[in-house]
C-alpha positions as MATLAB code, in Angstrom:
seq = 'MRGEELQELSIEELQQLERSLQIGLGHVINNKGEKIMKEINQLQEKGVHLMEENERLRQQVVETSKGQRSMAVAPGDSENLLNQEGGLSSESVTNACKYPGIPQDYYEHCQI';
ca = [
     -70.269 -102.036 -110.288;
     -70.329 -101.005 -106.853;
     -67.174 -102.913 -106.083;
     -68.236 -105.595 -103.192;
     -67.501 -108.723 -103.822;
     -64.444 -107.797 -105.323;
     -62.305 -110.084 -102.911;
     -62.538 -113.264 -104.961;
     -60.963 -111.892 -108.270;
     -56.769 -111.947 -110.013;
     -55.449 -108.879 -110.198;
     -55.737 -109.484 -114.172;
     -59.601 -109.625 -113.320;
     -59.835 -106.218 -111.532;
     -57.948 -104.678 -114.156;
     -60.344 -106.048 -117.280;
     -63.049 -105.209 -114.372;
     -61.486 -101.525 -113.866;
     -60.424 -100.787 -118.314;
     -64.240 -102.137 -118.440;
     -65.784  -99.239 -115.839;
     -63.474  -96.765 -117.839;
     -64.858  -97.472 -121.191;
     -68.307  -97.782 -119.770;
     -67.916  -94.006 -117.828;
     -66.449  -92.569 -120.660;
     -70.091  -93.452 -122.722;
     -71.824  -92.435 -119.720;
     -70.071  -89.190 -119.942;
     -70.443  -88.403 -123.713;
     -73.778  -89.031 -123.822;
     -74.396  -86.582 -120.798;
     -72.813  -83.782 -122.934;
     -74.937  -84.099 -125.998;
     -78.076  -83.731 -123.909;
     -76.344  -80.723 -122.739;
     -75.444  -79.502 -125.413;
     -78.856  -80.287 -126.777;
     -80.722  -78.489 -123.972;
     -78.419  -75.789 -124.125;
     -79.264  -75.316 -127.455;
     -82.650  -75.544 -127.406;
     -82.553  -72.907 -124.704;
     -80.571  -70.708 -127.047;
     -83.911  -70.824 -129.532;
     -86.237  -70.434 -126.882;
     -84.673  -67.360 -125.971;
     -84.178  -65.761 -129.921;
     -87.888  -66.354 -129.991;
     -88.989  -65.013 -126.560;
     -86.460  -61.437 -127.504;
     -88.803  -61.877 -130.947;
     -91.479  -61.502 -129.103;
     -90.357  -58.969 -126.800;
     -89.168  -57.295 -129.759;
     -93.074  -57.613 -131.690;
     -94.943  -56.451 -128.162;
     -92.799  -53.640 -127.882;
     -93.717  -52.392 -131.219;
     -97.571  -53.151 -130.637;
     -97.053  -50.694 -127.206;
     -95.079  -48.105 -129.750;
     -97.697  -48.311 -132.250;
    -100.339  -48.478 -129.695;
     -98.754  -44.981 -128.063;
     -98.554  -43.311 -131.725;
    -102.451  -44.191 -132.211;
    -103.884  -42.975 -128.912;
    -101.627  -39.993 -129.280;
    -101.694  -39.176 -133.401;
    -106.287  -39.542 -131.827;
    -106.269  -36.822 -129.383;
    -103.062  -34.379 -129.969;
    -103.062  -31.599 -131.836;
     -99.927  -30.687 -133.765;
     -97.037  -29.919 -131.604;
     -99.094  -31.143 -128.487;
     -97.936  -34.662 -128.177;
     -94.823  -34.028 -125.122;
     -96.903  -31.855 -122.872;
    -100.504  -34.592 -123.618;
     -97.607  -36.983 -122.827;
     -96.628  -35.236 -119.607;
     -99.980  -34.352 -118.367;
    -102.593  -36.808 -119.421;
    -100.283  -39.657 -117.897;
     -99.477  -41.161 -121.313;
     -96.466  -43.371 -122.139;
     -93.295  -41.803 -122.319;
     -90.609  -43.338 -124.012;
     -88.979  -44.032 -120.146;
     -91.731  -45.706 -119.479;
     -91.899  -48.013 -122.637;
     -88.453  -49.272 -122.350;
     -89.387  -50.193 -118.512;
     -91.917  -51.584 -120.126;
     -88.879  -53.803 -122.310;
     -87.334  -54.905 -119.237;
     -88.869  -58.352 -117.645;
     -86.639  -60.165 -115.017;
     -84.600  -63.262 -116.575;
     -83.756  -61.514 -119.743;
     -80.158  -59.959 -119.899;
     -79.070  -57.072 -119.124;
     -77.371  -56.516 -122.776;
     -80.497  -57.426 -125.213;
     -81.990  -53.815 -123.005;
     -80.055  -51.655 -125.411;
     -82.158  -52.727 -128.086;
     -85.862  -51.898 -126.260;
     -84.750  -48.496 -126.558;
     -86.846  -46.150 -128.213;
];
C-alpha cells in the first residue's frame, strides 16, 4: 500500500497491485463523494430551518413593534412617535434581520 518492498514483485504482480489500488481508490472516492453530498444536504436543510426561524423572529419583532405603537400612539402619530421615542423603524427592523453568515440575497426577504 505504501510502495515499500516492491523490488521483489514481477511486472505482472505490480500490474495486479496497481489494478487493486485503482479499484480501492475508486471506492474511497465514491464513499467520500457520498459523504460530502450528505453533509451538503444536511447543511442546506439547516440553512432552510435557520431562514424560517429568522423569518418567524422577524415577524415577532414586527408584531411587537406594532403592539407597542398601538398602545401609545394617537391615530396618525405613529411615524412621529417612532422617530421621537426611538421606536423600531422599518430600517432598524431590516437591519435586525442581517446576521453574519447569511447570504446577502436572503436580505431581500427581510424588507418591510
